[in-house]
């Protein structure tokens, strides 16, 4: 915090927390292995924290890395150091920026990976042609000049739905409650999840991500769900039980309501068949499952 | 066209083409087959054309179907008549509306189908749990009171990319041309396609859609592409050769430019490895391949 | 149409209509008048039609203008020829491309103009600082090598709402009709409009656009609306009566439904006060008002 | 945190922070003052924190308020208690939910207000017809069962641009720096701002919001900007100096880069006139200006 001399209501006006960087750097790398190309598509955000008070208060940019330089650096380092997972590349970028930016003392690199699958042609995967897969993978690496690192991975935009084995009952009823209880409804959500590997920077992040995604999907299917809350906790616990590398996992689960359409008005039955998938409003259930401190 | 009495610049002001309907009706149907549920998710737009001049000019709504009624009807008819493909359901809806709406003489039902795959759990497809697949399927049925029908199907949002076997050379060079020729670039596009089955209303639309999608993907991979134009025609021709049911196919293909990032400035080589996936501007190539009139 | 030799079901497969160009060219021009800067922000799409069969069928790009050249050209011509309205600039661009692109025989330039207002500072409009205004202005110019031009202008994304003086009654009632009649509802829509100036290329397009927008807004307010259809026609007719330069005007008017929330369940009255603004589905009313042929 | 019995790597798996609620409740209220209707359009998100472990871990929903009830409550309370600002309504909602939801001990109500202006008709503001204004206003109220409140307001989506009086120089140059220094560039950003009124719940929030917005806009215009950072701090300090009610203000300012288009290649000058408004990547500068603790 920096004193900026002015005072109002007896307290000085100061500069609080700041950060800056480059967002939405769209990087594609091609690995031209003979007979089997690979591609990696990342959207990268770089953000630096540090001592930027002189720039904010006095207009003195000395020692500030231009965000354009951050952009150039991401592409340049991708040349030799993007060889495996997004997480490992993030670690390389954070290390570089901590060293190269004299005023930065903490650096965050956030990435969204767009996933591609090989096109099947003539019954086998094509060597250099790809089709975009559903959903997105995220990775975030934060490091500081004391050498502390934290690595997080995640999933965006994973839509799932089960047609039965879900209900919602036993909840509070007050003056404004009109929702009936049910023991059979459609459960559908768009999974957004983030999990932490703690300070580990050399795990097999690709294998872990595949396994965690599969574990989340399988757990979604394997039980009667009395609430989104219950399913959230069960998915989180399943991941932590199966993957000791994971310190903590967070879910943000919108409840995509499917409302049975009232066909009785037209003299028709509707035994759980025809639904309106309502866009808004939506329930939103969020929570973290983690390892205890001790 | 209807005379509305007023005159300007010597010519009367009249009502021209009109249509109205309900858009974005979000319908989900569950088929509760024992041991193996199925789901169908459609976004349905209904649009009617006809003699609506009295409503427009005089405020007389006699004989107009409320768009709320169209909504109710879509859900009600889904109960018994949505049993197979979106196209077949569209034909049922069009027939109903032509009969039920006295002032409509032409009805269009446009649908987007969101595709779901079964979740794999314990090594096998789960009986009632699904995950959203990439891309979207479209279907459109138009019918009129003379009994003419036309059925169209399509694909939205199918991203494809090939890392090699594509170029762009031999084009016009003028004062404003700076683009170098290339015989090796990344080719990437988001396929939007619509094809017509003509007046046929009883085809196996699901099997056809799967086959046409596969044919488009395979053709994308199977040649050196001297231009998006060439690949467009080749994909269209492949579909028409393989599927005699298809009268005509249209493609809209944005060219998602991948620009080799200039690393020479930093003393580094970049032999086709590190690219900037530029969001804008983008090339847009559109065209139709069809059967000749005779 | 071009014969491509192949035959299926007795009819040859041919190339139909094609076009290509550059989309989403983001252009900002600053006019540095002393003491009073002006800015113009346009998103430009260029599209050419013509004889592109050799490229599509044989991979021969001779005479094709690269879309990258179209981009360069838009920026280069903006230097000297973007001096007034978007429409006038569109005419310049179309003329240039018809001449410069030997294979093109028809050129379309579509523009979206993002509107800026001066920031008020110290009680007066600032000389070089701007804030984005609501809504968007569109312009489209099409020309062919015979010298025919057509100029269209339009409005996107103009949200309007009236709290009373609107109803919907007297419509068809059938088995699936549940909507009650009303003579007092909220009417709200997002105006999308396009109007044609015919072949005129030298009108005062800026003044016309301002006047037509104001006429649409005023007409929206000036009557009891028995339907969106009626208001559509009335707005169109008002524009044609006031502006003889306009040949025809088209409106696309989604009906943004505002549903009175049922508070009786909680023992409360709700006399037209508390509404749910429903996002989907929505009614969509479209129509054209035009001058008669004779 | 709740012990869930399972252990991995020596530490128990527990439930961490959770919250749930209803999002995207679209509320419109009409105030039917004779001769001068008013409207208020809000998108409301309700979120509760508290003791939800039994639901998460055991599937016991006792005491949980259904998110559907939250929705009903927002509309019901809007009837009598939405009489002024969004902030004041938020305080009412938070108080209600803290009392009505036995398991909630902290409640957050976040709102986005869509702003409407009266349509000018016949030279004067119309009594019941409105057109959507640019930009959005936000408000957020958090309260807990100890009676602590915090009230925040904000602005979303406020685009501003100045054509001169802005530069970027004196920054760090390293191996990957290619950006030249400049003392005259276009500065454009989309202001997202949030400011805190601390625990005050009875301020004149509407007047404050108008004044703060105006102060931000004016300060944007009133200086040579050596960096977005400098302008951020100056805008924040101006708000805190003028409005003692504000404890702290945060800005998130994307740098919408305007790149001078290289016309020299075509033998043309481009003295700060023709720009490419680049969509990505973009710089992102964030920071807080606040009052010191003492």
Coordinates of C-alpha atoms in Angstrom, one line a residue, chain A residues 24 26, chain B residues 254-259 276-283, chain C residues 23-24 26, chain D residues 276 278-281:
Chain A
X24 CA -6.3 -14.3 -24.3
X26 CA -4.1 -17.8 -28.5
Chain B
X254 CA -14.7 -19.6 -42.0
X255 CA -10.9 -19.8 -42.5
X256 CA -9.5 -19.8 -39.0
X257 CA -6.2 -18.3 -39.7
X258 CA -3.1 -19.7 -37.9
X259 CA -0.2 -17.3 -38.3
X276 CA -1.0 -17.5 -33.3
X277 CA -4.7 -18.6 -33.8
X278 CA -6.1 -15.3 -34.9
X279 CA -9.7 -14.6 -34.0
X280 CA -10.3 -11.8 -36.5
X281 CA -10.6 -11.0 -39.2
X282 CA -11.3 -14.4 -40.9
X283 CA -11.8 -15.5 -44.4
Chain C
X23 CA -15.2 -11.0 -42.4
X24 CA -14.9 -9.0 -39.1
X26 CA -12.2 -4.1 -37.3
Chain D
X276 CA -7.0 -2.0 -36.4
X278 CA -7.4 -5.8 -32.2
X279 CA -9.7 -8.2 -30.3
X280 CA -7.1 -10.4 -28.7
X281 CA -4.8 -10.7 -26.9

